[in-house]
mmCIF file of C-alpha atoms and ligand atoms in Angstrom:
data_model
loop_
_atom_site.group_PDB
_atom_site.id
_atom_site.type_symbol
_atom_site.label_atom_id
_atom_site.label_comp_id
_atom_site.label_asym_id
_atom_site.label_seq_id
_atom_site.Cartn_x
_atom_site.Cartn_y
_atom_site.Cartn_z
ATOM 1 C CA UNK H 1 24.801 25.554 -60.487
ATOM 2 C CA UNK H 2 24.146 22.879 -63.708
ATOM 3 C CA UNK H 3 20.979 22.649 -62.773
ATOM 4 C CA UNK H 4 19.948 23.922 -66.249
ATOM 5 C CA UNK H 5 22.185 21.729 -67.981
ATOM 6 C CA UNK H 6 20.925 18.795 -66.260
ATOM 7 C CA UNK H 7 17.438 19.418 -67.065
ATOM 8 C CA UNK H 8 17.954 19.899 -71.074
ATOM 9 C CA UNK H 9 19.649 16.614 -70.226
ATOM 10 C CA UNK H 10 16.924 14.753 -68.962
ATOM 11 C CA UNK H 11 13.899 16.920 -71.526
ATOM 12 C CA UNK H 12 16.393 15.612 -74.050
ATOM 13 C CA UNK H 13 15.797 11.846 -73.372
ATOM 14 C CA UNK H 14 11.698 12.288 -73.104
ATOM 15 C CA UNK H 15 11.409 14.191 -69.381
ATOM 16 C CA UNK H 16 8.428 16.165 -69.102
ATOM 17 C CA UNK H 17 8.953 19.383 -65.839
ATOM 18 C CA UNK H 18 6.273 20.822 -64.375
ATOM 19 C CA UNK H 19 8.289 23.569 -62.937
ATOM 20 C CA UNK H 20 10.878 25.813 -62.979
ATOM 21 C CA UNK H 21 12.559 24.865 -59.435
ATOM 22 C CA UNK H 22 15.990 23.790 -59.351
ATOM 23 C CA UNK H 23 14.646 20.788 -56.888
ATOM 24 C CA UNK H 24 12.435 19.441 -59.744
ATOM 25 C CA UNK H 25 15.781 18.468 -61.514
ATOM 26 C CA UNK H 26 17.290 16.787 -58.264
ATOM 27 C CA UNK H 27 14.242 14.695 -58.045
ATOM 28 C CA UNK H 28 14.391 13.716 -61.855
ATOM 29 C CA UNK H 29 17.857 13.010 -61.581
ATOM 30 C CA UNK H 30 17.376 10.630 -58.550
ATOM 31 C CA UNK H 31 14.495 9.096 -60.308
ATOM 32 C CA UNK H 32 16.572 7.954 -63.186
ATOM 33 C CA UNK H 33 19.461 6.814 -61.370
ATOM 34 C CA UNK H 34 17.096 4.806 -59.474
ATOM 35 C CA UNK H 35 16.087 2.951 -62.718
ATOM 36 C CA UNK H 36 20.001 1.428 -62.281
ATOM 37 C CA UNK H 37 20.238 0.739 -58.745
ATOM 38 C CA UNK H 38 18.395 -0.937 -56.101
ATOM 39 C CA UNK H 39 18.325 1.614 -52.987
ATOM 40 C CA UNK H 40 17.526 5.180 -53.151
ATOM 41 C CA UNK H 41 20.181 6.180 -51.515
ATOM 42 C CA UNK H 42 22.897 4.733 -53.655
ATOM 43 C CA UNK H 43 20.513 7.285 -56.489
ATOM 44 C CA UNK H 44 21.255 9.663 -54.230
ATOM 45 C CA UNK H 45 24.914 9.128 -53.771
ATOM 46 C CA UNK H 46 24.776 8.934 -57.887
ATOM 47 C CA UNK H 47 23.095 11.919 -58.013
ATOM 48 C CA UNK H 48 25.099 13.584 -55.851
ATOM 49 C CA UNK H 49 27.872 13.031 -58.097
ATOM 50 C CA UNK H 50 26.280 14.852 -60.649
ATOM 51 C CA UNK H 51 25.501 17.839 -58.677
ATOM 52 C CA UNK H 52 27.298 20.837 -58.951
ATOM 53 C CA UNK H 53 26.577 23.718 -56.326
ATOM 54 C CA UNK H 54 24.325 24.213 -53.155
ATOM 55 C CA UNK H 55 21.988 22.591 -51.938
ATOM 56 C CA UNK H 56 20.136 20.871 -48.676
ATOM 57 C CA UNK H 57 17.474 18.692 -48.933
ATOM 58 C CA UNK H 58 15.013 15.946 -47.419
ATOM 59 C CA UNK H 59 13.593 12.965 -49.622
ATOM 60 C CA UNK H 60 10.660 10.568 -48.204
ATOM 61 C CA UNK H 61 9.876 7.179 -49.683
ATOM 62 C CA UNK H 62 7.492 4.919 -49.023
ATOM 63 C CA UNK H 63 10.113 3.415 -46.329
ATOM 64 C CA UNK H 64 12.865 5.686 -45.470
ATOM 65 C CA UNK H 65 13.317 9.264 -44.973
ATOM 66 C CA UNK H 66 17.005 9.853 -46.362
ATOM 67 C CA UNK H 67 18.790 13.326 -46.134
ATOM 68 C CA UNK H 68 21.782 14.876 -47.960
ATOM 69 C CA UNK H 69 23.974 17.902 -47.814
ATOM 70 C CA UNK H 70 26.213 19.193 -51.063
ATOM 71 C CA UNK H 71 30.631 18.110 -49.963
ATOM 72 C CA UNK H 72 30.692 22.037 -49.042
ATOM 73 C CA UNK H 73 27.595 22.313 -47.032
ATOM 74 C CA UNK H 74 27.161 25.865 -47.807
ATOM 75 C CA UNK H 75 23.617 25.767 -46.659
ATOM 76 C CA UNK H 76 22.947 24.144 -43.019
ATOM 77 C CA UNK H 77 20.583 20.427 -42.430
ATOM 78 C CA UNK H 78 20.739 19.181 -38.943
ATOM 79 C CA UNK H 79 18.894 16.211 -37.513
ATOM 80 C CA UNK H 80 17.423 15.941 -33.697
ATOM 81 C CA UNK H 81 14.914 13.232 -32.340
ATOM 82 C CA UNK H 82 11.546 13.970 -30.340
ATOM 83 C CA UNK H 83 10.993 12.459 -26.911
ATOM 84 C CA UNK H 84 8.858 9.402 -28.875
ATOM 85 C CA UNK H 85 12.110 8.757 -30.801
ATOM 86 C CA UNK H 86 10.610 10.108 -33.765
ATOM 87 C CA UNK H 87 13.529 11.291 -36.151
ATOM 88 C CA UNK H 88 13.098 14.634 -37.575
ATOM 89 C CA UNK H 89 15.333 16.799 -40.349
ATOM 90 C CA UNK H 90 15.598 20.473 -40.768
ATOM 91 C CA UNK H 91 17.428 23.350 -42.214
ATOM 92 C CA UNK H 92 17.530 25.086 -38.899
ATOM 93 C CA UNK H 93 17.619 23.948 -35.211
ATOM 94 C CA UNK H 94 14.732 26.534 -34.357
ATOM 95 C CA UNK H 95 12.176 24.540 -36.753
ATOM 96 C CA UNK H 96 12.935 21.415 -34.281
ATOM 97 C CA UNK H 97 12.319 23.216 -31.032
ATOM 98 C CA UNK H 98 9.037 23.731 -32.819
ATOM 99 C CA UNK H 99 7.738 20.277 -32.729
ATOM 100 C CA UNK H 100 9.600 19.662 -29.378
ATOM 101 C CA UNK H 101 12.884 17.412 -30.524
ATOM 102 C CA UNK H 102 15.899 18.169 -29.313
ATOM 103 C CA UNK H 103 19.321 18.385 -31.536
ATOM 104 C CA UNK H 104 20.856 15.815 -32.546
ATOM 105 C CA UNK H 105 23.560 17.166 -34.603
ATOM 106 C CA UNK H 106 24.474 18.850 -38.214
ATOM 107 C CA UNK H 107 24.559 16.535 -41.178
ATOM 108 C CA UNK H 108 27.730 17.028 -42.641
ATOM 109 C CA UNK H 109 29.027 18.359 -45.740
ATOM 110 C CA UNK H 110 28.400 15.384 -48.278
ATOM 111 C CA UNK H 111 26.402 13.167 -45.864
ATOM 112 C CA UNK H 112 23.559 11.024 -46.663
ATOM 113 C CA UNK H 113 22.286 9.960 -43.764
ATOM 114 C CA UNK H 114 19.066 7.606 -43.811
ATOM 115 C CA UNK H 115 16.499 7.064 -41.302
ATOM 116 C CA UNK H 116 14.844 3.421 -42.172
ATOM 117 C CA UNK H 117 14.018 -0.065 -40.614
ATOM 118 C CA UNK H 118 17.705 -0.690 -39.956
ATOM 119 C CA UNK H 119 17.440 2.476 -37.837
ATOM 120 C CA UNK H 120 20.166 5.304 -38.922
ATOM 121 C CA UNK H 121 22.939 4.735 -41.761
ATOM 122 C CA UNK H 122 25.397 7.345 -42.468
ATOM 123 C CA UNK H 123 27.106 7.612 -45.865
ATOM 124 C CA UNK H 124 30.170 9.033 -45.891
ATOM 125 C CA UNK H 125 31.282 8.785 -49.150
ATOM 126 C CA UNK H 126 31.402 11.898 -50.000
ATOM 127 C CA UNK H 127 32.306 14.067 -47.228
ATOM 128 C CA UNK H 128 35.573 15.205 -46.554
ATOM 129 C CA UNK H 129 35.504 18.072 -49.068
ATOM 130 C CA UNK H 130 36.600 22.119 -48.070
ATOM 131 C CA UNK H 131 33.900 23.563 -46.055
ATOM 132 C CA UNK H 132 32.426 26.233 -46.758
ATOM 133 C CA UNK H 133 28.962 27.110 -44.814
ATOM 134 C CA UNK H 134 27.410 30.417 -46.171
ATOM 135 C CA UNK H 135 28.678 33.284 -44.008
ATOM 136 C CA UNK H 136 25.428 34.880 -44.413
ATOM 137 C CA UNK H 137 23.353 32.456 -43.081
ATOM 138 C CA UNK H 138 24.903 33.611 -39.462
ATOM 139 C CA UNK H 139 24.771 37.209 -40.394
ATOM 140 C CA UNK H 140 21.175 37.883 -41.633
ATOM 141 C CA UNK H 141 19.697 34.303 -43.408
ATOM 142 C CA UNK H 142 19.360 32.130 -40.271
ATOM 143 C CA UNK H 143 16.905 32.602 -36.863
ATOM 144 C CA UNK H 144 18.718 33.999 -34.149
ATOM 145 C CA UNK H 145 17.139 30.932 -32.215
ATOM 146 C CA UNK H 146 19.322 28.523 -34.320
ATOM 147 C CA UNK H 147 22.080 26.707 -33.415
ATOM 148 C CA UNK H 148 24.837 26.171 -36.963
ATOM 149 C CA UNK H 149 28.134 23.970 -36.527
ATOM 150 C CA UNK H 150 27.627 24.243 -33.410
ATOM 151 C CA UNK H 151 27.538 28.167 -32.701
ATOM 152 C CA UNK H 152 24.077 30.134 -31.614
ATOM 153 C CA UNK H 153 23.388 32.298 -34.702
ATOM 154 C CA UNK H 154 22.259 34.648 -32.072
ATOM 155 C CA UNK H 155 26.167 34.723 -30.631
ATOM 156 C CA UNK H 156 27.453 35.196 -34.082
ATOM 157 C CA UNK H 157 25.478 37.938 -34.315
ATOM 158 C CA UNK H 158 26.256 40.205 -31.067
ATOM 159 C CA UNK H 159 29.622 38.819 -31.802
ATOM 160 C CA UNK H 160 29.743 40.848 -35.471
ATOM 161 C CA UNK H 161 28.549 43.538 -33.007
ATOM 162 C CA UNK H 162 30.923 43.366 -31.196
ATOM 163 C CA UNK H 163 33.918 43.488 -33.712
ATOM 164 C CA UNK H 164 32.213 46.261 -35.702
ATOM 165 C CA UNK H 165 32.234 48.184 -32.491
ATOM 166 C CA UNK H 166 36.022 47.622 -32.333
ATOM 167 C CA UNK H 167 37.005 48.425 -35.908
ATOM 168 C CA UNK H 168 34.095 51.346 -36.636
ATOM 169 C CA UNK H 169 34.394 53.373 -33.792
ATOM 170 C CA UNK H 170 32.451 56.499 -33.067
ATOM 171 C CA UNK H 171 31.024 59.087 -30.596
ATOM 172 C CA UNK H 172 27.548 58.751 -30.249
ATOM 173 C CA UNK H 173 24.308 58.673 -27.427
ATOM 174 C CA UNK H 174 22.223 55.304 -28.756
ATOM 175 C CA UNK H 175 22.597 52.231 -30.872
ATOM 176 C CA UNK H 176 19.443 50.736 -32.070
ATOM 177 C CA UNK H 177 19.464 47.949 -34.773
ATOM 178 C CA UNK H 178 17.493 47.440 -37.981
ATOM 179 C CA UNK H 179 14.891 44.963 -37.387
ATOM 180 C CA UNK H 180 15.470 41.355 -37.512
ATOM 181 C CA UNK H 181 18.681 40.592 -37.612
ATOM 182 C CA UNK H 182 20.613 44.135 -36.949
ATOM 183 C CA UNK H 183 19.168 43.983 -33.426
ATOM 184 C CA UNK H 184 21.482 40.926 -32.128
ATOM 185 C CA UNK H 185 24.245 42.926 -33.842
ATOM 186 C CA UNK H 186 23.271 46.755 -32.238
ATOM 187 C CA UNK H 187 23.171 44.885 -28.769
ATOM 188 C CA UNK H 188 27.064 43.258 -29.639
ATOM 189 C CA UNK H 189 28.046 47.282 -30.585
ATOM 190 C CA UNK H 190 26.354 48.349 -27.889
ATOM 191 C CA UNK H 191 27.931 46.009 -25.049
ATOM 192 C CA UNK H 192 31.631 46.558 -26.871
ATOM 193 C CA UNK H 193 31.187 50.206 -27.292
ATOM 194 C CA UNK H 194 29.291 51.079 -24.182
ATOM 195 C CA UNK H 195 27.149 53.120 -25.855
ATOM 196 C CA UNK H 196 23.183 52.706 -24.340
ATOM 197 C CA UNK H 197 20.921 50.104 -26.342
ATOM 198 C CA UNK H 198 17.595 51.735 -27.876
ATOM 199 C CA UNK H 199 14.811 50.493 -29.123
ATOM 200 C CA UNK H 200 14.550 52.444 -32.260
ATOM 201 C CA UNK H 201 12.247 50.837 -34.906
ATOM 202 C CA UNK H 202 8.911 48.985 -34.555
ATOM 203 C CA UNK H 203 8.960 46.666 -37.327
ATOM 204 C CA UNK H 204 5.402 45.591 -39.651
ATOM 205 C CA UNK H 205 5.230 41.681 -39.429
ATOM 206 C CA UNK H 206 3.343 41.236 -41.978
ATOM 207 C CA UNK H 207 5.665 42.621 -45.104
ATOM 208 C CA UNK H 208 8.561 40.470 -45.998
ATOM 209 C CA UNK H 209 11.692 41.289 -46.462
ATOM 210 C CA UNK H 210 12.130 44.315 -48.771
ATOM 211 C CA UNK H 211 15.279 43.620 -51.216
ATOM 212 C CA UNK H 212 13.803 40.102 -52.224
ATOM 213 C CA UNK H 213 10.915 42.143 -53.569
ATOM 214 C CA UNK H 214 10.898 42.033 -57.660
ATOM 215 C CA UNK H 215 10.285 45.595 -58.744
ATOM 216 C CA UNK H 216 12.173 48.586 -57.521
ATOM 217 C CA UNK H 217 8.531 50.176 -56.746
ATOM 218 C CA UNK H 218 7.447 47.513 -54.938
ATOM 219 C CA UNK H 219 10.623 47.286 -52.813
ATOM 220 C CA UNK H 220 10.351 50.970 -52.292
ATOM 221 C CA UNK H 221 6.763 50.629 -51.395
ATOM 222 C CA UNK H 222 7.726 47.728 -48.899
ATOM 223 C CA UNK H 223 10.464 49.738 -47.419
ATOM 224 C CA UNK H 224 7.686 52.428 -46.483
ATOM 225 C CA UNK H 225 5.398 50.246 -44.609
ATOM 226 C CA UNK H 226 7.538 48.001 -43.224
ATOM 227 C CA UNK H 227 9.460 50.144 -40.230
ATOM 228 C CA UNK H 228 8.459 53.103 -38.775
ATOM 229 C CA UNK H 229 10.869 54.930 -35.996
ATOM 230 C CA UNK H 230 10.214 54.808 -32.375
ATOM 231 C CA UNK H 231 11.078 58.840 -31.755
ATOM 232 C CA UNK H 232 11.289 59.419 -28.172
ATOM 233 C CA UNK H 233 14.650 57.101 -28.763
ATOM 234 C CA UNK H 234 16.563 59.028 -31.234
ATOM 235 C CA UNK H 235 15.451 62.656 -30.951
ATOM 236 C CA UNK H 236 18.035 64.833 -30.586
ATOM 237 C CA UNK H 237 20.687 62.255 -30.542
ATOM 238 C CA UNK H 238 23.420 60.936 -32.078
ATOM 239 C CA UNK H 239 22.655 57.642 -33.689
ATOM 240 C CA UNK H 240 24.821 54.501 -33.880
ATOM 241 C CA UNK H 241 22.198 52.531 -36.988
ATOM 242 C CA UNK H 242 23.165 48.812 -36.931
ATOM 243 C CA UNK H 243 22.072 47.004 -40.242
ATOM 244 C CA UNK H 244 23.067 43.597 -41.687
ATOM 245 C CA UNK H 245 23.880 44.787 -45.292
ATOM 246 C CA UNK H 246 23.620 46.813 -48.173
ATOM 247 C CA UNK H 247 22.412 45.899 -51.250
ATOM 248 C CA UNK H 248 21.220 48.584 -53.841
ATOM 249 C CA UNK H 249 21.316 51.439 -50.914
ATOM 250 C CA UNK H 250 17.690 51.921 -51.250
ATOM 251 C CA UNK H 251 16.259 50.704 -48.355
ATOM 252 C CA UNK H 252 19.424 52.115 -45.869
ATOM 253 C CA UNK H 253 18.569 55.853 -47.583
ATOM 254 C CA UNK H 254 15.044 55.681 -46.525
ATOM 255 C CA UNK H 255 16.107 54.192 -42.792
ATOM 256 C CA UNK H 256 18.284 57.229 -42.281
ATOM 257 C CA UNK H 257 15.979 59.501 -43.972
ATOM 258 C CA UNK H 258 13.088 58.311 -41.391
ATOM 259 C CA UNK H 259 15.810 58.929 -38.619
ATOM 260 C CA UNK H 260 16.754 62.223 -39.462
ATOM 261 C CA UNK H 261 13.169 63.375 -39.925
ATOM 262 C CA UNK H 262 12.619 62.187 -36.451
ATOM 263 C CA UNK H 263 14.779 63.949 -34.645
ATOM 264 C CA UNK H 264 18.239 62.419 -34.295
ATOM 265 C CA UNK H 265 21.093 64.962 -34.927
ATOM 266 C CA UNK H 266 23.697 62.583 -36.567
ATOM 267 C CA UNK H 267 23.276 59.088 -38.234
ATOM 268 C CA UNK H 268 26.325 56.470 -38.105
ATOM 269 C CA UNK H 269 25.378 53.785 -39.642
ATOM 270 C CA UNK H 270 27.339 50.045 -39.296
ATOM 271 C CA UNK H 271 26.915 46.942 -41.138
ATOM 272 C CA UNK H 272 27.834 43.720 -39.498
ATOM 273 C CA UNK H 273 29.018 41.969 -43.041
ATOM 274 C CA UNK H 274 31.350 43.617 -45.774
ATOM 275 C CA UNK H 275 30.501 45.245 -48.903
ATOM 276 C CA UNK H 276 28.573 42.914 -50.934
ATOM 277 C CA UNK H 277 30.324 43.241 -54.618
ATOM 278 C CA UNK H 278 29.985 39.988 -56.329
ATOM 279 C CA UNK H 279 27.112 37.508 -57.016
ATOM 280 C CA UNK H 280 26.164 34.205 -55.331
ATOM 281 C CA UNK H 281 26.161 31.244 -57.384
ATOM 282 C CA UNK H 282 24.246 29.576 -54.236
ATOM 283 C CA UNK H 283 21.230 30.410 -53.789
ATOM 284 C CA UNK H 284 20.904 33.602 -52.662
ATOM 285 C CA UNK H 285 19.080 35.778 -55.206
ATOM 286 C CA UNK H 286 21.246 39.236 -55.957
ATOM 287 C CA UNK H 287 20.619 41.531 -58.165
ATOM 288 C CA UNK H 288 23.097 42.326 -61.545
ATOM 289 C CA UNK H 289 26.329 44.558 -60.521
ATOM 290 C CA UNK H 290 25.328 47.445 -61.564
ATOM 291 C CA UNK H 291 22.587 47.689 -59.224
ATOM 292 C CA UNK H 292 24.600 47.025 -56.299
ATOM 293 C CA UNK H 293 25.419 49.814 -54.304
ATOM 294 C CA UNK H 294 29.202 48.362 -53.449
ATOM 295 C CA UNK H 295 30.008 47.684 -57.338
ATOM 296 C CA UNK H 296 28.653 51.344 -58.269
ATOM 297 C CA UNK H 297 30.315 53.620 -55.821
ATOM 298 C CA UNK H 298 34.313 53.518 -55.239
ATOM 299 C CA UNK H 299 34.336 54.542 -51.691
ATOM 300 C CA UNK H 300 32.637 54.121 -48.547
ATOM 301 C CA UNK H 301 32.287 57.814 -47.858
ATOM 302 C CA UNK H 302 30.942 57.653 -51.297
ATOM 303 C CA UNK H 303 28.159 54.629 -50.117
ATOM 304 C CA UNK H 304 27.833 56.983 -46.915
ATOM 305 C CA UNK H 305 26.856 60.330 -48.668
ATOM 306 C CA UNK H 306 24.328 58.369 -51.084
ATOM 307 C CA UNK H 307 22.062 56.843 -48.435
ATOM 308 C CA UNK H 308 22.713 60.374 -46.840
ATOM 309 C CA UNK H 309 25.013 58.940 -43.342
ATOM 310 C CA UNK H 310 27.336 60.769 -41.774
ATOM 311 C CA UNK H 311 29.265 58.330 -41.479
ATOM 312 C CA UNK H 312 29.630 54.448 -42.386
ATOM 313 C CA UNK H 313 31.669 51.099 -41.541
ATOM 314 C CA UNK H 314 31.424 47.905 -42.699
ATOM 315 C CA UNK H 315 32.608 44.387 -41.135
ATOM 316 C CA UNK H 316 35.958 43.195 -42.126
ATOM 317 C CA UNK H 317 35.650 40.164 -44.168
ATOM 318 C CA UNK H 318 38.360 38.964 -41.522
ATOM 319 C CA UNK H 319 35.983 39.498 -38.900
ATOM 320 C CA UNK H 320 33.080 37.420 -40.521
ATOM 321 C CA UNK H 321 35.477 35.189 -40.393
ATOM 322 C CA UNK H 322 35.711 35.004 -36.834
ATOM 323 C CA UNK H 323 31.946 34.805 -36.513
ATOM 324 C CA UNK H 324 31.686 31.243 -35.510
ATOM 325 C CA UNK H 325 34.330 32.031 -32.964
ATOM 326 C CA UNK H 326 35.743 28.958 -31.189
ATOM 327 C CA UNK H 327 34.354 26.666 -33.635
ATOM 328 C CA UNK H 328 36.131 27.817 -36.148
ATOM 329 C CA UNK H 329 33.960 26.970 -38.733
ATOM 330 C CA UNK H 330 35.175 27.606 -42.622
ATOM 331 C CA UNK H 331 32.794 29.775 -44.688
ATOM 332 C CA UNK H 332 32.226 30.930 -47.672
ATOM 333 C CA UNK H 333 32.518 34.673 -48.609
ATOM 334 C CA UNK H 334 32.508 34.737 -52.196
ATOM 335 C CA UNK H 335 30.011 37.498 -52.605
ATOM 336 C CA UNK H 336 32.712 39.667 -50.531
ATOM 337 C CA UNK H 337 35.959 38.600 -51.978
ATOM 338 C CA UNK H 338 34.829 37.388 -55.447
ATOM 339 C CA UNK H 339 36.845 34.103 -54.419
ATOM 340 C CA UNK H 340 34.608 31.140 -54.342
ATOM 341 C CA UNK H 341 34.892 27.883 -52.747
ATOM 342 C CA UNK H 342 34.353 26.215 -55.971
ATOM 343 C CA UNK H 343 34.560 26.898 -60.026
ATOM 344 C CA UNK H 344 32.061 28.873 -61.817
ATOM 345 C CA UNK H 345 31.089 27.754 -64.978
ATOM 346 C CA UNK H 346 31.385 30.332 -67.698
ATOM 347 C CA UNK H 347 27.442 30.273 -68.579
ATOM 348 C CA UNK H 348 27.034 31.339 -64.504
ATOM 349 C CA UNK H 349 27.283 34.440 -65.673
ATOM 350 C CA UNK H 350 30.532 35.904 -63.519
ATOM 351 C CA UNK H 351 32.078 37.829 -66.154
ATOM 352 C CA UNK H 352 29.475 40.469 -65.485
ATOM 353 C CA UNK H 353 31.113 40.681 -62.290
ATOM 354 C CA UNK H 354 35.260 40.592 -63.198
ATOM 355 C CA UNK H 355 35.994 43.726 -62.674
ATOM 356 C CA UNK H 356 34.637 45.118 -59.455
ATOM 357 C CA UNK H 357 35.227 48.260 -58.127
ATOM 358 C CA UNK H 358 37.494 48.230 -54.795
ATOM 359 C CA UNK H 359 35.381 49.780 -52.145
ATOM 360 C CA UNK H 360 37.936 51.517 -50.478
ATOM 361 C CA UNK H 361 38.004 52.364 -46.233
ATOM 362 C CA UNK H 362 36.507 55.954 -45.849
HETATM 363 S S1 SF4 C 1 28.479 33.914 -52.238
HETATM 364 FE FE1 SF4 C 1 27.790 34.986 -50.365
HETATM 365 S S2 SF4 C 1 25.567 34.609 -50.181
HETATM 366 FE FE2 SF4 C 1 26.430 33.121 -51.666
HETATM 367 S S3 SF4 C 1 26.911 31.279 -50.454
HETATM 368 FE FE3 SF4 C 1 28.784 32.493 -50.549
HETATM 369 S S4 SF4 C 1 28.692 33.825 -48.712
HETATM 370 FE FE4 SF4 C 1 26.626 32.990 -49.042
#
């Protein structure tokens, strides 16, 4: 989150960036504190220190490979070890499957852990902070084929099926999921509710993914060409339409539009997270409040008739709190509740966002 004042720092005292990246500052900041220390990782602790915000990341030297995880740990790191004995660090478990290691174990929030000569040191220093891993990352950031804290993201997600089953109830023939990660989500509904799995979308692989797109034509554009309905499923049928979110309303209007001009008689469409009415100070690249569907409309019958539903539900942000299940991990949900796990500095920009608009239950 200071990023910006940390880099005016350092351009005032003579540094030169070549970027705009947030990392580039990290890396200057380490750099100087290494100028007063003799071990990288004490710059790192140092740096650390300084940090304000989110953030994961791997450093190489010429000697050691040294990861570090911000005291909240809002985004994931984990370590595992390949069957040479080769240490290797990633932001998800699925990347280490990849290259055949096996999982070692999350770094923790606040953890620098270094992998040199004198084999593995931990520094612990700063951990012990409040948790608080991004509840998104289970519900649409992460691979279903990771592992987080500990819980399969895929079991988080048929698990947020499951409990939007149990508080969005309705009477319908299929449930078929919004490619990628509504389809863990439609299978949890599905199981809960009893109501027969479809296949309802075939998904283009080679569009990303729509609402990260910079223009509202070329998200609308993307939206086009990215799904296109599987008929036979949804003709003549009521319709159970899983998705992870919605942001602007944009893409989930053209989803039910493509439904209903295929066929299917009604369109009930779930979301396995809750309304998403504040920004993230995190990472995660949202758009201003006012284009947010959540912070424009008052009600969720209001959200429903918009992106042209018959009817909608959202997850309880008790719920995604349940996600990790039996773990029990502690998130955070800030761009739910508007309560964040840390301050926000005033120049963040959150008075845009101090009055929201209560989405209230249809
Ligand atoms: S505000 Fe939302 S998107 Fe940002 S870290 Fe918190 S839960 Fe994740």
């Amino acid at each position: 989150m200071n990023a910006r004042s940390l880099r005016t720092q350092h351009e005032l005292s003579g540094g030169i960036f070549h970027g705009t990246a947030d990392t580039e500052t990290i890396v200057y900041t380490i750099v100087s504190e290494r100028l007063k220390v003799s071990a990288t990782e004490e710059a790192v602790h140092r740096t650390m220190r300084q940090l304000q915000g989110a953030y994961s990341c791997v450093l190489m030297t010429a000697t050691k490979l040294i990861a570090f995880r911000d005291p909240n740990g809002f985004r994931p790191l984990c370590c595992g070890q390949t069957p040479d004995g080769t240490y290797v660090v990633s932001s998800e478990s699925c990347a280490l499957d990849a290259v055949g290691a096996k999982l070692i174990r999350d770094i923790d929030p606040g953890e620098i852990l270094v992998f040199g000569k004198e084999g593995v040191v931990s520094d612990r220093r700063l951990c012990g902070g409040a948790r608080a891993l991004c509840v998104f990352e289970y519900i649409y950031f992460a691979r279903p084929d990771s592992v987080i804290e500990g819980t399969p993201v895929h079991r988080a997600r048929l698990r947020a099926g499951r409990f939007l089953a149990q508080e969005g109830p309705v009477e319908a023939d299929v449930v078929i999921g919004v490619p990628d990660s509504g389809i863990d989500a439609a299978l949890g509904y599905s199981r809960q509710s009893g109501i027969p799995y479809g296949v309802g979308f075939l998904k283009n692989k080679y569009i990303g993914r729509s609402f990260i797109a910079p223009s509202q034509d070329m998200r609308e554009t993307a939206v086009k060409i990215k799904l296109n309905v599987i008929a036979d499923t949804v003709r003549d049928k009521r319709v159970v339409l899983i998705d992870d979110s919605i942001v602007r309303g944009t893409t989930s209007e053209r989803i039910v539009r493509l439904l209903r001009e295929a066929g299917a008689k009604e369109v009930h469409m779930r979301i396995s997270s809750p309304p998403f009415r504040f920004p993230c100070f995190f990472g995660t690249d949202v758009d201003s409040a006012e284009n947010l569907i959540a912070c424009r409309l008052h009600s969720v019958k209001e959200i429903a008739d918009e992106i042209g539903a018959d009817s909608l539900a959202y997850l309880s942000v008790e719920a995604a709190r349940r996600l990790a299940g039996e773990q029990g991990c502690s998130f955070c949900d800030g761009c739910f509740t508007g309560k964040y796990p840390i301050d926000i500095p005033e120049d963040q920009g959150k008075s845009r966002f101090e009055q929201p608009i209560p989405v209230q239950p249809e």
